Amino acid sequence: MFSSLRVRNYRLFFLGQVVSNIGTWMQRIAQDWLVLSLTGSATAVGVTTALQFLPMLLFGLYGGVLVDRLSKRRALLFTQSAMGATGIALAVLTLSGHVQVWHVYLAAFAAGLATVVDNPARQSFVSEMVGPDQLQNAVSLNSANFQSARLIGPAVAGVMITGVGTGWAFLANGLSFVAPLVGLLMMRARELYVVERAPRGKGQLREGLRYVAGRPELIWTIVLVGFVSTFGFNFPVYLSAFADDVFHAGAGSYSLFNTVMAVGSLAGALLAARRGTAKMRVLVVGAVAFGTLEIVAALAPSLWLFALLMAPIGMFGMTVNVTANTSVQMGTDPAMRGRVMALYMMVFMGGSPIGAPIAGWVTDAYGVRAGLAVGGAIAALAAVTIGLVLARVGNLRLSVGWNRGHPHVRFVPREAQEQLAAAA
C-alpha cells in the first residue's frame, strides 16, 4: 500500500505535501469565513471560489504547454513559493486590520494563476520521481494525502479562527509551503527519471489536443471524468440542502456528511494504492457504482442512512478519480504529459463551476432529492455509454459469469467470447 514511499525523492515530496495540504484547507475555510464576515454575502463567497478556478478554465491548457517545456521541479519551486506568498500577504493585511474584500479576491485569483502551472507540473512530476511501476501507488497516496488534510485542516482552522482569528490561519498556510520547498530542494536530481522536454515551437497547444483526440483511451477517460465531476460532484449544493431542507438538522449534520465522505474518500485512495494497476473496467464500474449510490442516497428516508451512504459514495468517487488520473498518465507520452494532464485537470476542476449552477437550478425547481438523483443518473449513464464505446473500440464484449460462487463481470476479446460460445 505504501511501496512508493521507499523512493527517497517521492518521500520528500509526500511529506512536504502533507504539511502544505493541511495549510491549504485551513486557508480555504479562513478565506470563506473572512469574506462572509466582511460582506455578509454568500454570493461574495461564491465569487471568491469562482476567481480561484477561473484561471484554470481560461489558461489551463497553456499551463500544460509551459510545463512540457520546463523543468517540473523548478516550476514547482516557483509556484509553491507564489502560493505561499498569497497566504502571507493575506495574513499581513488581516492582522494589520487593513484587509478588504477585493484583497481576498485578488489573492484568490493570484493563487488560481499559480495553480495553472502547479497542477499539471505536480501531477506529471510524480512519474519522474517514481517511474511507471509505482505510478498508481504514488497517485493514490497523493489522493490519500489530500483527503487526510481535508479531515485535519478544516478542524484546525475552526479552532484557530475561533481562538486567534483568520489572520493567523492565513499565516500558517503561508508558512506551510516551506515544507514542500525544502523537500524539492533536498531531492537528488540524478535519481529522477529523465523525461525529454518539448522544444519551443508554434502549435504545441493544438498538437496536445490532436494527441488526445487520436487516442480513444485518453479522450473517453477525460470525457467520463468531465461528466462525473460536472454532474456528480456538486456536494456543496446537495449536502447543505439535505442538512437544512430535508432533515432540518442544521450545520452539525452538514459537517457530519462531509466528514463521513472524506473518510470514504481516504479509504478509496488507500485501496487504489493497494490495487497497484489502473484498469478501465475499474474506472467504468466505479463510475456506475458512484452514480447508482447517489440515486439511492437521494431516496434515503433518514439522516443516518443518508450519512452512512456518504462513505461508499466518497470511496467510489475517489476510485474514479485515482484510476482515471493514473490511466491518463500511464497512457501518455512523457513529452506530452504536461499538456494532457492540464486538459485532464481543467476538465476535472472546471466541472464544478459549470455543474453547480445546473445542480442549483434543478434543486430549486424540483427539490434536492431530484437534483442528487439526476446528477447520479447522468454519471452512471455516461459511464455505461463510455464503457460500451471503449469495448467497441477495443473489439471487446461483456462477459458475465460466476467464479467461486461470486459474480464475475469483465470485458473479453470478441474472438475469445465466440470460442467460449462455440465450446458451450
Short mmCIF file of C-alpha atoms in Angstrom, two decimals:
data_model
loop_
_atom_site.label_atom_id
_atom_site.label_comp_id
_atom_site.label_asym_id
_atom_site.label_seq_id
_atom_site.Cartn_x
_atom_site.Cartn_y
_atom_site.Cartn_z
CA MET A 1 0.00 0.00 0.00
CA PHE A 2 2.88 2.42 0.73
CA SER A 3 5.52 0.97 -1.60
CA SER A 4 6.26 4.23 -3.47
CA LEU A 5 7.35 5.85 -0.20
CA ARG A 6 10.52 3.75 -0.45
CA VAL A 7 11.64 6.19 -3.17
CA ARG A 8 13.53 8.96 -1.36
CA ASN A 9 12.56 11.78 -3.71
CA TYR A 10 8.88 10.88 -3.56
CA ARG A 11 9.04 10.52 0.22
CA LEU A 12 10.33 14.10 0.50
CA PHE A 13 7.61 15.28 -1.88
CA PHE A 14 4.88 13.42 0.02
CA LEU A 15 5.90 14.77 3.44
CA GLY A 16 6.01 18.33 2.11
CA GLN A 17 2.55 17.93 0.61
CA VAL A 18 1.15 16.63 3.92
CA VAL A 19 2.01 19.95 5.57
CA SER A 20 1.02 22.26 2.68
CA ASN A 21 -2.28 20.46 2.02
CA ILE A 22 -3.34 20.98 5.64
CA GLY A 23 -2.43 24.66 5.26
CA THR A 24 -4.39 24.92 2.01
CA TRP A 25 -7.54 23.52 3.62
CA MET A 26 -7.06 25.94 6.53
CA GLN A 27 -6.87 28.86 4.09
CA ARG A 28 -10.00 27.74 2.24
CA ILE A 29 -12.03 27.80 5.45
CA ALA A 30 -10.47 31.05 6.70
CA GLN A 31 -10.89 32.73 3.31
CA ASP A 32 -14.62 31.92 3.09
CA TRP A 33 -15.17 32.98 6.71
CA LEU A 34 -13.34 36.28 6.19
CA VAL A 35 -15.30 37.15 3.04
CA LEU A 36 -18.58 36.30 4.78
CA SER A 37 -17.66 38.43 7.79
CA LEU A 38 -16.60 41.37 5.59
CA THR A 39 -19.64 41.33 3.29
CA GLY A 40 -22.36 39.22 4.92
CA SER A 41 -22.96 37.82 1.43
CA ALA A 42 -22.90 34.18 0.37
CA THR A 43 -22.66 35.42 -3.22
CA ALA A 44 -19.33 37.07 -2.38
CA VAL A 45 -18.06 33.72 -1.09
CA GLY A 46 -19.11 32.17 -4.39
CA VAL A 47 -17.27 34.90 -6.31
CA THR A 48 -14.10 34.11 -4.34
CA THR A 49 -14.34 30.44 -5.24
CA ALA A 50 -15.05 31.26 -8.89
CA LEU A 51 -11.99 33.55 -9.07
CA GLN A 52 -9.83 30.73 -7.74
CA PHE A 53 -10.99 28.34 -10.50
CA LEU A 54 -11.29 30.89 -13.34
CA PRO A 55 -7.56 30.92 -14.31
CA MET A 56 -7.60 27.13 -14.77
CA LEU A 57 -10.59 27.41 -17.10
CA LEU A 58 -9.04 30.27 -19.08
CA PHE A 59 -5.36 29.33 -19.18
CA GLY A 60 -5.13 25.68 -18.08
CA LEU A 61 -4.09 24.32 -21.48
CA TYR A 62 -1.38 26.98 -21.85
CA GLY A 63 -0.08 25.97 -18.43
CA GLY A 64 0.34 22.44 -19.75
CA VAL A 65 2.37 23.73 -22.72
CA LEU A 66 4.69 25.57 -20.30
CA VAL A 67 5.08 22.51 -18.07
CA ASP A 68 6.17 20.35 -21.02
CA ARG A 69 8.90 22.90 -21.82
CA LEU A 70 10.18 23.49 -18.28
CA SER A 71 11.90 21.54 -15.54
CA LYS A 72 8.94 20.44 -13.42
CA ARG A 73 10.96 20.63 -10.23
CA ARG A 74 11.93 24.27 -10.91
CA ALA A 75 8.37 25.12 -11.95
CA LEU A 76 7.10 23.73 -8.64
CA LEU A 77 9.66 25.75 -6.67
CA PHE A 78 8.20 28.89 -8.29
CA THR A 79 4.50 28.00 -7.98
CA GLN A 80 4.72 26.76 -4.40
CA SER A 81 6.57 29.96 -3.43
CA ALA A 82 3.88 32.06 -5.13
CA MET A 83 1.04 30.29 -3.32
CA GLY A 84 2.83 30.64 -0.01
CA ALA A 85 3.26 34.37 -0.70
CA THR A 86 -0.51 34.83 -1.18
CA GLY A 87 -1.15 33.34 2.25
CA ILE A 88 1.45 35.57 3.91
CA ALA A 89 0.11 38.68 2.11
CA LEU A 90 -3.42 37.97 3.36
CA ALA A 91 -2.05 37.34 6.84
CA VAL A 92 -0.28 40.73 6.91
CA LEU A 93 -3.37 42.58 5.64
CA THR A 94 -5.72 40.80 8.06
CA LEU A 95 -3.53 41.03 11.16
CA SER A 96 -2.86 44.75 10.49
CA GLY A 97 -6.59 45.45 10.15
CA HIS A 98 -6.36 46.75 6.56
CA VAL A 99 -7.90 43.80 4.71
CA GLN A 100 -10.76 44.49 2.28
CA VAL A 101 -12.79 42.04 0.24
CA TRP A 102 -11.01 42.98 -3.02
CA HIS A 103 -7.74 41.93 -1.41
CA VAL A 104 -9.18 38.44 -0.89
CA TYR A 105 -10.47 38.38 -4.47
CA LEU A 106 -7.03 39.34 -5.77
CA ALA A 107 -5.27 36.73 -3.61
CA ALA A 108 -7.71 34.02 -4.76
CA PHE A 109 -7.13 34.92 -8.42
CA ALA A 110 -3.34 35.01 -7.90
CA ALA A 111 -3.39 31.58 -6.26
CA GLY A 112 -5.50 30.34 -9.19
CA LEU A 113 -2.91 31.65 -11.66
CA ALA A 114 -0.17 29.75 -9.83
CA THR A 115 -2.36 26.62 -9.94
CA VAL A 116 -2.46 26.82 -13.76
CA VAL A 117 1.19 25.70 -13.80
CA ASP A 118 1.33 23.98 -10.40
CA ASN A 119 -1.39 21.38 -11.06
CA PRO A 120 -0.03 19.84 -14.30
CA ALA A 121 3.55 20.15 -13.03
CA ARG A 122 2.72 18.39 -9.75
CA GLN A 123 0.68 15.67 -11.46
CA SER A 124 3.27 14.88 -14.14
CA PHE A 125 6.28 15.22 -11.78
CA VAL A 126 5.08 12.15 -9.86
CA SER A 127 6.07 9.84 -12.74
CA GLU A 128 9.55 11.42 -12.83
CA MET A 129 10.04 10.62 -9.15
CA VAL A 130 8.74 7.05 -9.02
CA GLY A 131 8.69 5.73 -12.60
CA PRO A 132 5.89 3.77 -14.29
CA ASP A 133 5.93 0.76 -11.95
CA GLN A 134 4.99 2.77 -8.86
CA LEU A 135 2.85 5.43 -10.58
CA GLN A 136 -0.61 4.26 -9.49
CA ASN A 137 0.57 3.73 -5.93
CA ALA A 138 2.05 7.24 -5.79
CA VAL A 139 -1.03 8.88 -7.36
CA SER A 140 -3.24 7.02 -4.88
CA LEU A 141 -1.12 8.11 -1.93
CA ASN A 142 -1.29 11.71 -3.17
CA SER A 143 -5.08 11.45 -3.07
CA ALA A 144 -4.96 9.88 0.40
CA ASN A 145 -2.68 12.73 1.46
CA PHE A 146 -5.18 15.31 0.22
CA GLN A 147 -8.14 13.58 1.87
CA SER A 148 -6.29 13.30 5.19
CA ALA A 149 -5.64 17.04 5.05
CA ARG A 150 -9.34 17.54 4.31
CA LEU A 151 -10.10 15.90 7.65
CA ILE A 152 -7.45 17.79 9.64
CA GLY A 153 -7.22 21.24 8.01
CA PRO A 154 -10.80 22.50 8.50
CA ALA A 155 -10.82 21.33 12.13
CA VAL A 156 -7.56 23.14 12.88
CA ALA A 157 -8.79 26.22 11.01
CA GLY A 158 -12.00 26.28 13.05
CA VAL A 159 -10.06 26.20 16.32
CA MET A 160 -7.60 28.84 15.11
CA ILE A 161 -10.27 31.22 13.75
CA THR A 162 -12.24 30.99 16.99
CA GLY A 163 -9.17 31.33 19.20
CA VAL A 164 -6.89 33.87 17.47
CA GLY A 165 -8.57 34.95 14.23
CA THR A 166 -8.37 34.32 10.47
CA GLY A 167 -5.10 36.19 10.02
CA TRP A 168 -3.14 33.53 11.89
CA ALA A 169 -4.73 30.79 9.76
CA PHE A 170 -3.51 32.61 6.63
CA LEU A 171 -0.03 32.90 8.15
CA ALA A 172 0.01 29.19 8.98
CA ASN A 173 -0.88 28.38 5.36
CA GLY A 174 1.82 30.70 4.01
CA LEU A 175 4.48 29.14 6.24
CA SER A 176 3.27 25.60 5.42
CA PHE A 177 4.75 25.94 1.93
CA VAL A 178 8.23 25.95 3.45
CA ALA A 179 7.88 22.15 3.82
CA PRO A 180 7.40 21.30 0.10
CA LEU A 181 10.04 23.85 -0.89
CA VAL A 182 12.59 22.23 1.41
CA GLY A 183 11.59 18.80 0.10
CA LEU A 184 12.08 19.89 -3.52
CA LEU A 185 15.48 21.40 -2.73
CA MET A 186 16.63 18.22 -0.92
CA MET A 187 15.78 15.92 -3.84
CA ARG A 188 18.56 14.13 -5.71
CA ALA A 189 18.25 15.17 -9.35
CA ARG A 190 20.27 12.16 -10.54
CA GLU A 191 17.61 9.81 -9.14
CA LEU A 192 14.77 11.36 -11.14
CA TYR A 193 13.56 9.56 -14.28
CA VAL A 194 14.78 11.59 -17.24
CA VAL A 195 12.00 13.00 -19.45
CA GLU A 196 12.77 14.83 -22.68
CA ARG A 197 11.32 18.34 -22.65
CA ALA A 198 9.26 19.63 -25.53
CA PRO A 199 11.15 22.25 -27.58
CA ARG A 200 9.74 25.71 -28.07
CA GLY A 201 7.57 25.91 -31.14
CA LYS A 202 4.27 27.03 -32.60
CA GLY A 203 1.13 24.94 -32.49
CA GLN A 204 2.04 22.95 -29.36
CA LEU A 205 -1.39 23.51 -27.82
CA ARG A 206 -3.12 22.18 -30.94
CA GLU A 207 -0.61 19.33 -31.02
CA GLY A 208 -1.63 18.33 -27.50
CA LEU A 209 -5.33 18.40 -28.35
CA ARG A 210 -4.76 16.33 -31.51
CA TYR A 211 -2.72 13.86 -29.46
CA VAL A 212 -5.59 13.30 -27.03
CA ALA A 213 -8.24 13.22 -29.76
CA GLY A 214 -6.33 10.47 -31.58
CA ARG A 215 -6.28 8.14 -28.58
CA PRO A 216 -9.71 6.78 -27.57
CA GLU A 217 -8.46 5.50 -24.20
CA LEU A 218 -7.45 9.08 -23.29
CA ILE A 219 -10.27 11.12 -24.77
CA TRP A 220 -13.05 8.89 -23.44
CA THR A 221 -11.49 8.70 -19.98
CA ILE A 222 -11.33 12.51 -19.84
CA VAL A 223 -14.91 12.77 -21.14
CA LEU A 224 -16.12 10.38 -18.42
CA VAL A 225 -14.30 12.40 -15.74
CA GLY A 226 -15.94 15.52 -17.17
CA PHE A 227 -19.44 14.05 -16.81
CA VAL A 228 -18.81 12.71 -13.30
CA SER A 229 -17.22 15.93 -11.99
CA THR A 230 -19.77 18.24 -13.65
CA PHE A 231 -22.94 16.42 -12.61
CA GLY A 232 -21.94 14.07 -9.79
CA PHE A 233 -19.54 16.10 -7.62
CA ASN A 234 -21.78 19.03 -6.65
CA PHE A 235 -21.80 18.08 -2.99
CA PRO A 236 -21.62 21.63 -1.58
CA VAL A 237 -25.03 22.23 -3.21
CA TYR A 238 -26.59 18.91 -2.26
CA LEU A 239 -25.28 18.26 1.24
CA SER A 240 -26.15 21.67 2.66
CA ALA A 241 -29.67 21.38 1.22
CA PHE A 242 -30.16 17.86 2.63
CA ALA A 243 -28.95 19.01 6.07
CA ASP A 244 -31.17 22.10 6.15
CA ASP A 245 -34.23 21.48 3.96
CA VAL A 246 -34.72 17.70 4.07
CA PHE A 247 -33.60 16.60 7.53
CA HIS A 248 -33.84 20.03 9.27
CA ALA A 249 -30.71 19.22 11.28
CA GLY A 250 -28.51 22.29 10.85
CA ALA A 251 -24.79 22.83 10.33
CA GLY A 252 -23.72 19.90 12.51
CA SER A 253 -25.20 17.35 10.11
CA TYR A 254 -23.62 19.15 7.13
CA SER A 255 -20.24 18.75 8.82
CA LEU A 256 -21.04 15.08 9.54
CA PHE A 257 -21.87 14.39 5.88
CA ASN A 258 -18.59 15.96 4.72
CA THR A 259 -16.54 14.11 7.34
CA VAL A 260 -18.02 10.69 6.50
CA MET A 261 -17.45 11.35 2.79
CA ALA A 262 -13.83 12.35 3.47
CA VAL A 263 -13.29 9.11 5.41
CA GLY A 264 -14.74 7.12 2.49
CA SER A 265 -12.54 9.04 0.02
CA LEU A 266 -9.47 8.31 2.12
CA ALA A 267 -10.36 4.60 2.17
CA GLY A 268 -10.85 4.66 -1.60
CA ALA A 269 -7.44 6.25 -2.13
CA LEU A 270 -5.70 3.69 0.09
CA LEU A 271 -7.47 0.78 -1.64
CA ALA A 272 -6.37 2.18 -5.01
CA ALA A 273 -2.80 2.35 -3.70
CA ARG A 274 -3.00 -1.30 -2.72
CA ARG A 275 -4.57 -2.38 -6.04
CA GLY A 276 -1.45 -1.39 -8.00
CA THR A 277 -2.91 -1.24 -11.54
CA ALA A 278 -5.27 1.14 -13.36
CA LYS A 279 -7.82 -0.86 -15.36
CA MET A 280 -10.54 0.65 -17.49
CA ARG A 281 -13.16 -1.74 -16.12
CA VAL A 282 -12.39 -0.49 -12.60
CA LEU A 283 -12.95 3.08 -13.83
CA VAL A 284 -16.25 2.26 -15.55
CA VAL A 285 -17.62 0.05 -12.75
CA GLY A 286 -16.54 2.63 -10.15
CA ALA A 287 -18.36 5.42 -12.00
CA VAL A 288 -21.52 3.29 -12.39
CA ALA A 289 -21.45 2.43 -8.66
CA PHE A 290 -20.85 6.09 -7.76
CA GLY A 291 -23.84 7.30 -9.79
CA THR A 292 -26.10 4.47 -8.60
CA LEU A 293 -25.28 5.16 -4.93
CA GLU A 294 -26.14 8.83 -5.43
CA ILE A 295 -29.59 7.78 -6.69
CA VAL A 296 -30.01 5.51 -3.65
CA ALA A 297 -28.90 8.32 -1.31
CA ALA A 298 -31.41 10.67 -2.92
CA LEU A 299 -34.17 8.29 -1.78
CA ALA A 300 -32.77 7.75 1.75
CA PRO A 301 -35.60 8.22 4.28
CA SER A 302 -33.45 9.03 7.32
CA LEU A 303 -30.49 11.25 8.17
CA TRP A 304 -28.35 8.38 9.46
CA LEU A 305 -28.86 6.21 6.37
CA PHE A 306 -28.00 9.20 4.17
CA ALA A 307 -24.87 9.88 6.23
CA LEU A 308 -23.75 6.24 6.03
CA LEU A 309 -24.13 6.27 2.24
CA MET A 310 -21.67 9.16 2.03
CA ALA A 311 -18.80 6.74 2.85
CA PRO A 312 -19.18 4.43 -0.21
CA ILE A 313 -20.01 7.43 -2.39
CA GLY A 314 -16.73 9.03 -1.33
CA MET A 315 -14.88 5.74 -1.84
CA PHE A 316 -16.16 5.14 -5.37
CA GLY A 317 -15.73 8.81 -6.29
CA MET A 318 -12.08 8.57 -5.27
CA THR A 319 -11.72 5.28 -7.19
CA VAL A 320 -12.87 7.07 -10.35
CA ASN A 321 -10.52 9.99 -9.73
CA VAL A 322 -7.39 7.92 -8.99
CA THR A 323 -7.97 5.33 -11.72
CA ALA A 324 -8.63 7.98 -14.38
CA ASN A 325 -5.63 10.06 -13.30
CA THR A 326 -3.29 7.06 -13.37
CA SER A 327 -4.55 5.63 -16.66
CA VAL A 328 -4.22 9.01 -18.38
CA GLN A 329 -0.66 9.49 -17.10
CA MET A 330 0.43 5.95 -17.98
CA GLY A 331 -1.13 6.15 -21.44
CA THR A 332 0.58 9.43 -22.34
CA ASP A 333 3.97 10.04 -23.92
CA PRO A 334 6.19 11.76 -21.30
CA ALA A 335 6.87 14.68 -23.67
CA MET A 336 3.10 15.34 -23.88
CA ARG A 337 2.23 14.64 -20.25
CA GLY A 338 2.07 18.27 -19.10
CA ARG A 339 -0.44 19.23 -21.81
CA VAL A 340 -2.55 16.11 -21.34
CA MET A 341 -2.67 16.47 -17.55
CA ALA A 342 -3.52 20.17 -17.94
CA LEU A 343 -6.53 19.17 -20.06
CA TYR A 344 -7.47 16.47 -17.54
CA MET A 345 -7.28 18.89 -14.58
CA MET A 346 -9.13 21.61 -16.50
CA VAL A 347 -12.00 19.20 -17.16
CA PHE A 348 -11.93 17.80 -13.62
CA MET A 349 -11.71 21.14 -11.79
CA GLY A 350 -13.75 23.09 -14.32
CA GLY A 351 -16.74 20.80 -13.95
CA SER A 352 -17.90 22.30 -10.65
CA PRO A 353 -18.30 25.94 -11.80
CA ILE A 354 -20.42 24.67 -14.71
CA GLY A 355 -22.33 21.93 -12.93
CA ALA A 356 -23.05 23.74 -9.65
CA PRO A 357 -25.48 26.31 -11.18
CA ILE A 358 -27.25 23.49 -13.06
CA ALA A 359 -27.50 21.44 -9.86
CA GLY A 360 -28.76 24.51 -8.02
CA TRP A 361 -31.44 25.17 -10.65
CA VAL A 362 -32.69 21.55 -10.59
CA THR A 363 -32.67 21.62 -6.78
CA ASP A 364 -34.62 24.89 -6.61
CA ALA A 365 -37.13 23.78 -9.25
CA TYR A 366 -37.71 20.14 -8.31
CA GLY A 367 -36.13 19.62 -4.87
CA VAL A 368 -32.73 18.42 -3.68
CA ARG A 369 -33.67 14.74 -3.89
CA ALA A 370 -34.37 15.16 -7.60
CA GLY A 371 -31.15 17.14 -8.05
CA LEU A 372 -28.96 14.44 -6.49
CA ALA A 373 -30.77 11.64 -8.34
CA VAL A 374 -30.43 13.38 -11.71
CA GLY A 375 -26.71 14.02 -11.11
CA GLY A 376 -26.15 10.37 -10.19
CA ALA A 377 -28.18 9.12 -13.16
CA ILE A 378 -26.17 11.24 -15.62
CA ALA A 379 -22.87 9.99 -14.14
CA ALA A 380 -23.96 6.34 -14.26
CA LEU A 381 -25.41 6.62 -17.79
CA ALA A 382 -22.23 8.32 -19.04
CA ALA A 383 -20.13 5.52 -17.50
CA VAL A 384 -22.20 2.77 -19.14
CA THR A 385 -22.17 4.54 -22.52
CA ILE A 386 -18.43 5.22 -22.48
CA GLY A 387 -17.72 1.67 -21.26
CA LEU A 388 -19.59 0.31 -24.29
CA VAL A 389 -17.77 2.72 -26.63
CA LEU A 390 -14.37 1.65 -25.26
CA ALA A 391 -15.36 -2.01 -25.54
CA ARG A 392 -16.34 -1.50 -29.18
CA VAL A 393 -13.12 0.38 -29.96
CA GLY A 394 -11.08 -2.39 -28.32
CA ASN A 395 -13.12 -5.14 -30.05
CA LEU A 396 -14.31 -6.43 -26.67
CA ARG A 397 -17.53 -7.97 -25.41
CA LEU A 398 -19.03 -8.07 -21.93
CA SER A 399 -18.69 -11.44 -20.18
CA VAL A 400 -20.86 -12.17 -17.14
CA GLY A 401 -20.47 -15.34 -15.11
CA TRP A 402 -19.67 -16.88 -11.73
CA ASN A 403 -16.26 -17.51 -10.23
CA ARG A 404 -16.06 -19.49 -6.97
CA GLY A 405 -19.61 -18.57 -6.10
CA HIS A 406 -19.21 -14.86 -6.86
CA PRO A 407 -20.47 -12.85 -9.85
CA HIS A 408 -17.68 -12.09 -12.33
CA VAL A 409 -18.03 -9.24 -14.83
CA ARG A 410 -15.30 -8.41 -17.33
CA PHE A 411 -14.59 -7.45 -20.92
CA VAL A 412 -13.02 -10.15 -23.10
CA PRO A 413 -11.90 -10.12 -26.76
CA ARG A 414 -14.73 -10.95 -29.16
CA GLU A 415 -12.79 -13.91 -30.51
CA ALA A 416 -12.46 -15.42 -27.02
CA GLN A 417 -16.18 -14.89 -26.37
CA GLU A 418 -17.07 -16.60 -29.65
CA GLN A 419 -14.78 -19.56 -28.82
CA LEU A 420 -16.44 -19.93 -25.40
CA ALA A 421 -19.89 -19.87 -27.02
CA ALA A 422 -18.86 -22.50 -29.60
CA ALA A 423 -17.41 -24.76 -26.89
CA ALA A 424 -20.63 -24.49 -24.92
#
